[in-house]
Coordinates of C-alpha atoms in Angstrom, one line a residue:
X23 CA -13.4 -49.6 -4.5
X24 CA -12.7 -47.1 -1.7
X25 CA -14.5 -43.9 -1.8
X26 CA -13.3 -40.5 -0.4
X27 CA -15.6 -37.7 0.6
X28 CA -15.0 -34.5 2.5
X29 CA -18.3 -33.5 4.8
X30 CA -19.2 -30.1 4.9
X31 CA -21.7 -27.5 6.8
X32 CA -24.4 -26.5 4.2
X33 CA -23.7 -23.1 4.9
X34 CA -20.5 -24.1 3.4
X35 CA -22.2 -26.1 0.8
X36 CA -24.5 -22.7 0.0
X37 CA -21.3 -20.4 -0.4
X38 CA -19.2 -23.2 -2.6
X39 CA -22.3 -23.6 -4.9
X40 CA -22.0 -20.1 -6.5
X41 CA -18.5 -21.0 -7.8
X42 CA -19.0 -24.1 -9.0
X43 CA -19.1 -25.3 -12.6
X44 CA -21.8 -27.9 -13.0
X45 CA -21.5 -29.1 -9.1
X46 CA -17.5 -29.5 -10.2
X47 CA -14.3 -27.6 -7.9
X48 CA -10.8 -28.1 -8.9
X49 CA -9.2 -28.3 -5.7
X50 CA -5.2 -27.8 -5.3
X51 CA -2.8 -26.7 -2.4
X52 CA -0.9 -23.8 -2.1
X53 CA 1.6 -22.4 0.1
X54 CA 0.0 -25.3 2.7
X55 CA -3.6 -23.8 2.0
X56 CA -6.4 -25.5 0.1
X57 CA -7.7 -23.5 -2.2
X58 CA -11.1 -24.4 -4.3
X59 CA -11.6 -22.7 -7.3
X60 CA -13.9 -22.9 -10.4
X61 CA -12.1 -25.1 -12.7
X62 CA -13.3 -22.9 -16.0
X63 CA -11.0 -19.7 -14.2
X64 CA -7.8 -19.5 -16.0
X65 CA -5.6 -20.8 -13.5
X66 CA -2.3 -19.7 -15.9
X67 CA 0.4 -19.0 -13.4
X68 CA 0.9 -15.6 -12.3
X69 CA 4.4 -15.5 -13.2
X70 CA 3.7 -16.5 -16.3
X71 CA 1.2 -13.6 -16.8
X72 CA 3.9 -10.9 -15.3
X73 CA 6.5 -12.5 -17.9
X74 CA 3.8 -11.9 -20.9
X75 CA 3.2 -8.8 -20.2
X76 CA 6.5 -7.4 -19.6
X77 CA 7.7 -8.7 -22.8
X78 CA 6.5 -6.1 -25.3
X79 CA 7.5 -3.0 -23.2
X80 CA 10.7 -4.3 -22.2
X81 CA 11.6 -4.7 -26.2
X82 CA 10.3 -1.2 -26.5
X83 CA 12.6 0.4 -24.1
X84 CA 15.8 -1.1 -25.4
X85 CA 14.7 -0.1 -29.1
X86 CA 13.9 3.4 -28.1
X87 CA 17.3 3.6 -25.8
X88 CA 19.3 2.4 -28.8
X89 CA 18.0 4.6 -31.3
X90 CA 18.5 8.0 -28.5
X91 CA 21.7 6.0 -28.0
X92 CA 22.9 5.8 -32.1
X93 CA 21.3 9.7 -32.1
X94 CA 23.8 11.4 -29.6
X95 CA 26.3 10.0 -31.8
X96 CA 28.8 8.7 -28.4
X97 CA 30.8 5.9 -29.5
X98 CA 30.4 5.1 -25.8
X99 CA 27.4 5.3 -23.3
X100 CA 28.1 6.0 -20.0
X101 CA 26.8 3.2 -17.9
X102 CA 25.9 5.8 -14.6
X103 CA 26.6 9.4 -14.8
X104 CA 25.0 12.6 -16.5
X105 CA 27.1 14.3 -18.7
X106 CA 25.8 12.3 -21.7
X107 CA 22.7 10.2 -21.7
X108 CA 23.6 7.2 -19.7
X109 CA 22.2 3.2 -18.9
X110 CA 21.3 4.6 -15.8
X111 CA 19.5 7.4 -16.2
X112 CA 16.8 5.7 -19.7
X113 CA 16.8 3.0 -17.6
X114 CA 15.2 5.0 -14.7
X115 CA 12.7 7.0 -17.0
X116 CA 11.6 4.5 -19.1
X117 CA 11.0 1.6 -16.2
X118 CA 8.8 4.3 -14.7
X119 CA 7.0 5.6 -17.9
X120 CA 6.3 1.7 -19.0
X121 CA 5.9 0.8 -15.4
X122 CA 3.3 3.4 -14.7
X123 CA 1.0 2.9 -17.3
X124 CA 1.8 -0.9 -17.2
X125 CA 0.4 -1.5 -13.7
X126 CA -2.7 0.7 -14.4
X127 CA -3.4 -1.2 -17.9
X128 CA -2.5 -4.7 -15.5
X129 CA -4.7 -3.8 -12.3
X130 CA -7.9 -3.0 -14.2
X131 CA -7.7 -6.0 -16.4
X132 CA -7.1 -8.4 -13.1
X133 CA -8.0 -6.9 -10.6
X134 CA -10.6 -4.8 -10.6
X135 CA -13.8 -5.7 -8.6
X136 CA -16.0 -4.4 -10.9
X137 CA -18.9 -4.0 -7.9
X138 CA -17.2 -0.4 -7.1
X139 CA -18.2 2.4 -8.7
X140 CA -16.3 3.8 -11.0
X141 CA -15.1 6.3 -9.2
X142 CA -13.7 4.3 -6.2
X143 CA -12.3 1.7 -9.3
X144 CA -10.2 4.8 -11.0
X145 CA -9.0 6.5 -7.2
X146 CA -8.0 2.9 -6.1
X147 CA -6.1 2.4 -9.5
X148 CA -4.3 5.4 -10.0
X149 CA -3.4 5.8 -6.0
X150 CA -1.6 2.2 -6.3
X151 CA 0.1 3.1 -9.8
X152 CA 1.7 6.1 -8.5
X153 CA 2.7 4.4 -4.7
X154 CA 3.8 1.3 -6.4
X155 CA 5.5 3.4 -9.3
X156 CA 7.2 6.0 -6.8
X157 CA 8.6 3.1 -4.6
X158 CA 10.2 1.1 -7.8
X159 CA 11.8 5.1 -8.6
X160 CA 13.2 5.1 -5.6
X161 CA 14.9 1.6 -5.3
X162 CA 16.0 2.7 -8.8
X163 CA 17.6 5.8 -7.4
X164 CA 19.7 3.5 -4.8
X165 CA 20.8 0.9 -6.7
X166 CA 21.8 3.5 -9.7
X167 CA 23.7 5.5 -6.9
X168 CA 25.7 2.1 -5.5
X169 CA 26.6 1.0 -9.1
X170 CA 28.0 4.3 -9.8
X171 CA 30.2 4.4 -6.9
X172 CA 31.2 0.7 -7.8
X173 CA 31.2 0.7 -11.7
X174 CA 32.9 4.3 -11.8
X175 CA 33.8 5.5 -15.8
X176 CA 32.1 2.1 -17.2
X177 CA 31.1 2.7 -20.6
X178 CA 29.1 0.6 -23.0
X179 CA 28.8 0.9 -27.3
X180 CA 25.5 1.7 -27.8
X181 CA 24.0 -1.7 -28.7
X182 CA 25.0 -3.3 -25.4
X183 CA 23.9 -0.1 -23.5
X184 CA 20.2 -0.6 -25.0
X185 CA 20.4 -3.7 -24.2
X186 CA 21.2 -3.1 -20.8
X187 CA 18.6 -1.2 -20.8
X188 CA 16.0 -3.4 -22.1
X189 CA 17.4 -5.7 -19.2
X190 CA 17.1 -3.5 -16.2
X191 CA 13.7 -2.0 -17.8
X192 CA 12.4 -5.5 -18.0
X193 CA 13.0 -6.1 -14.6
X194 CA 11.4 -3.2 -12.8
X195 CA 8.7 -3.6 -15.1
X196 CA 8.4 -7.5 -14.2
X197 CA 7.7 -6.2 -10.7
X198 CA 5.5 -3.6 -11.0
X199 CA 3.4 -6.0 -13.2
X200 CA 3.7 -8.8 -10.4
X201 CA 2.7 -6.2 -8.0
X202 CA -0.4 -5.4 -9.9
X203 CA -1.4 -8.9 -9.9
X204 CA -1.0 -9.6 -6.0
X205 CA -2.6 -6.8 -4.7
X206 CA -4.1 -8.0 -1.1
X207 CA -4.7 -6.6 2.0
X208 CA -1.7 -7.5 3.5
X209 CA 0.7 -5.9 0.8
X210 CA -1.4 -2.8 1.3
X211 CA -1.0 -2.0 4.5
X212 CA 2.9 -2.9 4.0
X213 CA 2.8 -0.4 1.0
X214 CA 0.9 2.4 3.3
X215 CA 3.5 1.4 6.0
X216 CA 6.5 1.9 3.2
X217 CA 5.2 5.0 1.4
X218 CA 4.1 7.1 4.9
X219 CA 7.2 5.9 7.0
X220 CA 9.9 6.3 3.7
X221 CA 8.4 9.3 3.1
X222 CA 8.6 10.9 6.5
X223 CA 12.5 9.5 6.7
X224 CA 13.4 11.1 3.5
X225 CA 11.8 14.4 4.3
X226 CA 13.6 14.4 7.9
X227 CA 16.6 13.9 6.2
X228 CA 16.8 16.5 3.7
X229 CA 15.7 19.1 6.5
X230 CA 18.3 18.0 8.9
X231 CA 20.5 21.3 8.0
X232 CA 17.7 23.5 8.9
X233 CA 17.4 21.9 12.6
X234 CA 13.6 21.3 11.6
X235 CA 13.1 19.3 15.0
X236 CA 13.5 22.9 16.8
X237 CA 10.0 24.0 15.6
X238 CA 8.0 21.2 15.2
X239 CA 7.0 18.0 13.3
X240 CA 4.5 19.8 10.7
X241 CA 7.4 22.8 9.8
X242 CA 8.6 19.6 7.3
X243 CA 5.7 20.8 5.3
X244 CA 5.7 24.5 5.1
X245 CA 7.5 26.7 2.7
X246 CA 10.6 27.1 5.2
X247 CA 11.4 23.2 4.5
X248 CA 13.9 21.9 1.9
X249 CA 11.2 20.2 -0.7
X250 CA 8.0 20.4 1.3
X251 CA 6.7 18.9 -1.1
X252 CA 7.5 15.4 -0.1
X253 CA 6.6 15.4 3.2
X254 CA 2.9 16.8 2.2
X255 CA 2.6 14.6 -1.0
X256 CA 3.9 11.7 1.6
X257 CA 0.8 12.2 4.0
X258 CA -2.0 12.8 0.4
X259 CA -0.7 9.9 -0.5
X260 CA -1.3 7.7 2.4
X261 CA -4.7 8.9 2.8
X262 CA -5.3 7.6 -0.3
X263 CA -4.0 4.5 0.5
X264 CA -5.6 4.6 4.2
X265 CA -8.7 4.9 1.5
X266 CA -7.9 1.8 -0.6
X267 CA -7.4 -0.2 2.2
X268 CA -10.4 0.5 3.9
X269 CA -12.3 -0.7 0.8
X270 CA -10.5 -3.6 0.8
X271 CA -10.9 -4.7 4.1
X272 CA -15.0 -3.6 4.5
X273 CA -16.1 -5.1 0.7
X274 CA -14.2 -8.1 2.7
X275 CA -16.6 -7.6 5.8
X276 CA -19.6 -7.0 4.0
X277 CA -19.8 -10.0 2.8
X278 CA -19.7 -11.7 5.9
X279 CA -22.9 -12.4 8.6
X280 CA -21.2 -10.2 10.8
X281 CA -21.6 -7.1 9.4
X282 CA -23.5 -4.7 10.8
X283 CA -24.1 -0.7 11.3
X284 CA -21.8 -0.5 14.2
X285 CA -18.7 -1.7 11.3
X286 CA -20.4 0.8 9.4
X287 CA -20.0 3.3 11.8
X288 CA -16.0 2.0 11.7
X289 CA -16.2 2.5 8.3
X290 CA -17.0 6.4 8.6
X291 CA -14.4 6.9 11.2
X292 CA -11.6 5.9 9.0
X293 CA -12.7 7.7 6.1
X294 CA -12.7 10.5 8.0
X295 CA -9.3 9.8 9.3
X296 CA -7.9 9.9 6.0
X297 CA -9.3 13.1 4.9
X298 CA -8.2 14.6 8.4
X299 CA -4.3 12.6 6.9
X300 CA -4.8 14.3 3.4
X301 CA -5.9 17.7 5.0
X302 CA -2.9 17.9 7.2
X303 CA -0.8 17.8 4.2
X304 CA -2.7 20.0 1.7
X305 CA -2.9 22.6 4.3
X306 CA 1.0 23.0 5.4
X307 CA 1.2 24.8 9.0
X308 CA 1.6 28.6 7.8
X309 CA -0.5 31.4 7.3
X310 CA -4.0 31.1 6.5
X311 CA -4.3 27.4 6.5
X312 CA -2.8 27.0 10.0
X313 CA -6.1 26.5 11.9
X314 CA -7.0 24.1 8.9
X315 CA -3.6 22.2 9.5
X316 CA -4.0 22.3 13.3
X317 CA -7.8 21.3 13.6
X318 CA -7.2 18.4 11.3
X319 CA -3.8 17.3 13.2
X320 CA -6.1 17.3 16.7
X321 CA -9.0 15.8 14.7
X322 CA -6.8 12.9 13.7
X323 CA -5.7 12.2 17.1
X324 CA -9.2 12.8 18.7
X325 CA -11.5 10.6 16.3
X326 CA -8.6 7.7 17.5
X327 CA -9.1 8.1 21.1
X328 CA -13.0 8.1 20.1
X329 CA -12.3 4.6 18.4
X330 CA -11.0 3.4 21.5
X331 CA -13.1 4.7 24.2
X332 CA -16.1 3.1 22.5
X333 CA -14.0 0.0 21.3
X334 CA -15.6 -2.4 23.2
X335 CA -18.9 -1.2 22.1
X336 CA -18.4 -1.1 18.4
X337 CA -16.6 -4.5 18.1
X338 CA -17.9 -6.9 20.8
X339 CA -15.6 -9.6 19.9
X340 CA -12.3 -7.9 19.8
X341 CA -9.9 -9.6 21.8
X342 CA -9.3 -9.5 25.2
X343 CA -5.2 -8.6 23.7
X344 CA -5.9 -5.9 21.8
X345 CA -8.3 -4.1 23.7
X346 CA -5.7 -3.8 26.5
X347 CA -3.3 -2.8 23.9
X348 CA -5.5 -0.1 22.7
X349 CA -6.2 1.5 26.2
X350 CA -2.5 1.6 26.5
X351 CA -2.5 3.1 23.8
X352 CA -5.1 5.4 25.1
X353 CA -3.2 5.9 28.2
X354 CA 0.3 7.0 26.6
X355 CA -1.5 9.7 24.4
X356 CA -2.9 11.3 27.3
X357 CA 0.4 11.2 29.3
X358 CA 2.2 12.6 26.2
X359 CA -0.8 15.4 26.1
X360 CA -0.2 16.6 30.2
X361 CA 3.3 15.8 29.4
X362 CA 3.3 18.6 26.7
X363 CA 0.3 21.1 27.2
X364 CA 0.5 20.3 31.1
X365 CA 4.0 19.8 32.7
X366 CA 5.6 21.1 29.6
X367 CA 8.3 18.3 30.2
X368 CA 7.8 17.3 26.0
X369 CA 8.5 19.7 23.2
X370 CA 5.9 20.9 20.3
X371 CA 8.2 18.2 17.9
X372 CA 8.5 15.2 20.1
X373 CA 4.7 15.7 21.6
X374 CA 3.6 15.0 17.5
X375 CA 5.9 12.8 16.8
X376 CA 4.7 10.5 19.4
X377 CA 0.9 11.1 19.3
X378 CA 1.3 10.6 15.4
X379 CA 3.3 7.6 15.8
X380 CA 0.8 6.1 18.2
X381 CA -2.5 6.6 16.5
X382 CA -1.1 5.3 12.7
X383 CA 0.5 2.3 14.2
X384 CA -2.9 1.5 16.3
X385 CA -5.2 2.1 12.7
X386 CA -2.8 -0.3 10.7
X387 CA -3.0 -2.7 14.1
X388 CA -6.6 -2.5 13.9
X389 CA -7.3 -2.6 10.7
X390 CA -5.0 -6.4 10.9
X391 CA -8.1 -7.2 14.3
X392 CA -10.3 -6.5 11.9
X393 CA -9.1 -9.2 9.2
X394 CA -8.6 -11.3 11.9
X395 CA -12.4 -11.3 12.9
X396 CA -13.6 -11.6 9.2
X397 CA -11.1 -14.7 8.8
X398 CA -13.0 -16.2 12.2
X399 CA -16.2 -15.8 10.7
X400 CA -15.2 -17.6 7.5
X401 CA -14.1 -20.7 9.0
X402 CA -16.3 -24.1 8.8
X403 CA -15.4 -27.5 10.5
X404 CA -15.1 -30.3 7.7
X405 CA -14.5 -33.7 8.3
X406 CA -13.0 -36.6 5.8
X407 CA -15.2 -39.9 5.4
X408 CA -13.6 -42.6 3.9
X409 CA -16.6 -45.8 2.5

């Protein structure tokens, strides 16, 4: 009888042998990936664990909405609208109520690396609820506004509306939960890329009336601004994010022979990036806290052209691509500096814009170098033998 065997590095062998059970792996493949796995883990399909959890709450909601529903004493329910309690509007408070709770209950019971401190575990968790949370709101918001411009003076009796709203509740909710279960590196940084750059959008928008981009880029944030508050909430949020990620990305890298002082080093420099993020928003550009709000916009830019300059030095084996992509980078943020400050060719406005724009996307773009390397270093040569 034909034997197979797979031959592997026992660096490899070292590394597999603290998740096996009794020398036994289950192996399987996976989105064209072999994955080996402990074959006592629960390997109970994701899905599966989004649909059992979404169950209960999504019964909840439609009893509750059918009970404020029989209460108001409508013989009809508005399915969008406001001047009665409508689908739309339960549906958007309880899917972020449930949700809300939901993810944080779903993330600490799956996954939680229970290495951080407890601290770090309760920032991480609650940062993620609200992003996560706040991005599902505002999909509602759309979809709700669409459907009421489609669906105009649609009205429901109150058992159907509840359970319309059990349906719609159920769904957000299925999301969120799914969302709590996936949380990787990757989704991060496209979560940090949503929340900063739908933020920013949203607070340009409702300022356009105001001609905000005749002062400058940080006015968004003071009391002059049409709801402020976003635009500063936007930037305390991604910090925190910025802050997640990074402990992602370097519990990743510590694990790995590569690590060393000079990734600690990295480690600092982003940290103090995303305070320098947070501080530009909890310090809006007026009064007293101008200097704060100033000093911390510079500092942002500075510690990134630091990052740069020393590049080389801190991360030997970053690649030849992205190294010349950095100094570009370098480059165009010191033209856009003489440009402003020098030649006064660039306004206040477009000078941040572009020196903001410059040193988030070269963070996230490191950050992705960064996985890159640790993926390198994880990597063994295996060969099949066939006796």
């Amino acid at each position: 009888m034909t034997k197979n065997y797979l031959e592997i590095p026992e660096e490899l062998y070292n590394e597999l042998s603290d998740y096996a059970e009794n020398d036994q792996l289950s192996i399987r493949l996976e989105n064209q990936q072999i994955l080996l796995e402990n074959p006592k883990i629960n390997h109970t399909n994701k899905q599966n664990l989004a649909l059992h959890y979404f169950i209960v709450p999504s019964l909840a909601s439609g009893i509750i909405a059918l009970l404020i529903f029989l209460s108001t004493n409508h013989p009809q329910i508005a399915f969008t609208g406001s001047r009665h309690l409508s689908v739309a509007s339960l549906s958007i408070i309880l899917s972020t109520l449930f949700g809300f709770f939901g993810f944080i209950w779903t993330y600490l019971r799956k996954s939680c690396d229970l290495s951080k401190s407890k601290f770090k575990i309760f920032r991480e968790t609650l940062t993620l609820s609200v992003a996560y949370t706040s991005i599902s709101f505002a999909v509602q918001i759309i979809f709700w506004y669409i459907i009421g411009k489609t669906f105009s003076g649609v009205t429901f009796d109150p058992f159907t509306a509840g359970f319309l709203v059990l349906v719609f509740v159920g769904i957000i909710f299925y999301f969120l939960i799914s969302a709590a279960l996936s949380v990787t590196l990757p989704n991060l940084i496209l979560l940090l890329f949503t929340t900063f750059i739908g933020g920013i959008l949203v607070s340009m928008a409702t300022n356009n009336q105001k001609d905000w981009w005749q002062h400058n880029f940080s006015f968004l944030g003071t009391g002059e601004a049409t709801q402020h508050w976003q635009f500063n909430i936007t930037l305390i949020f991604s910090a925190l994010i910025l802050l997640t990620i990074t402990d992602f990305l370097f519990a990743e890298f510590s694990k790995s022979s590569l690590y060393n002082y000079k990734f600690k080093i990295i480690r600092i420099f982003y940290i103090l990036i995303a305070f320098l993020i947070a501080f530009v928003g909890i310090f809006p550009a007026q009064s007293w806290t101008m200097p704060i709000h100033n000093n911390s916009a510079f500092g942002l830019v500075a510690v990134v052209l630091i990052m740069i300059i020393f590049l080389k030095w801190l991360v030997p084996t970053i690649s030849k691509e992205f190294l010349a992509l950095s100094w570009t980078a370098l480059i165009a943020l010191i033209l856009s500096a003489v440009a402003f400050m020098g030649i006064h060719y660039l306004s206040l406005t477009v000078f941040e814009i572009i020196a903001f724009a410059i040193a988030f996307t070269w963070l996230v773009m490191f950050i992705n170098s960064l996985r890159g390397i640790i993926q390198e270093g994880n990597e063994w040569q295996v060969k099949l033998l066939q006796k």
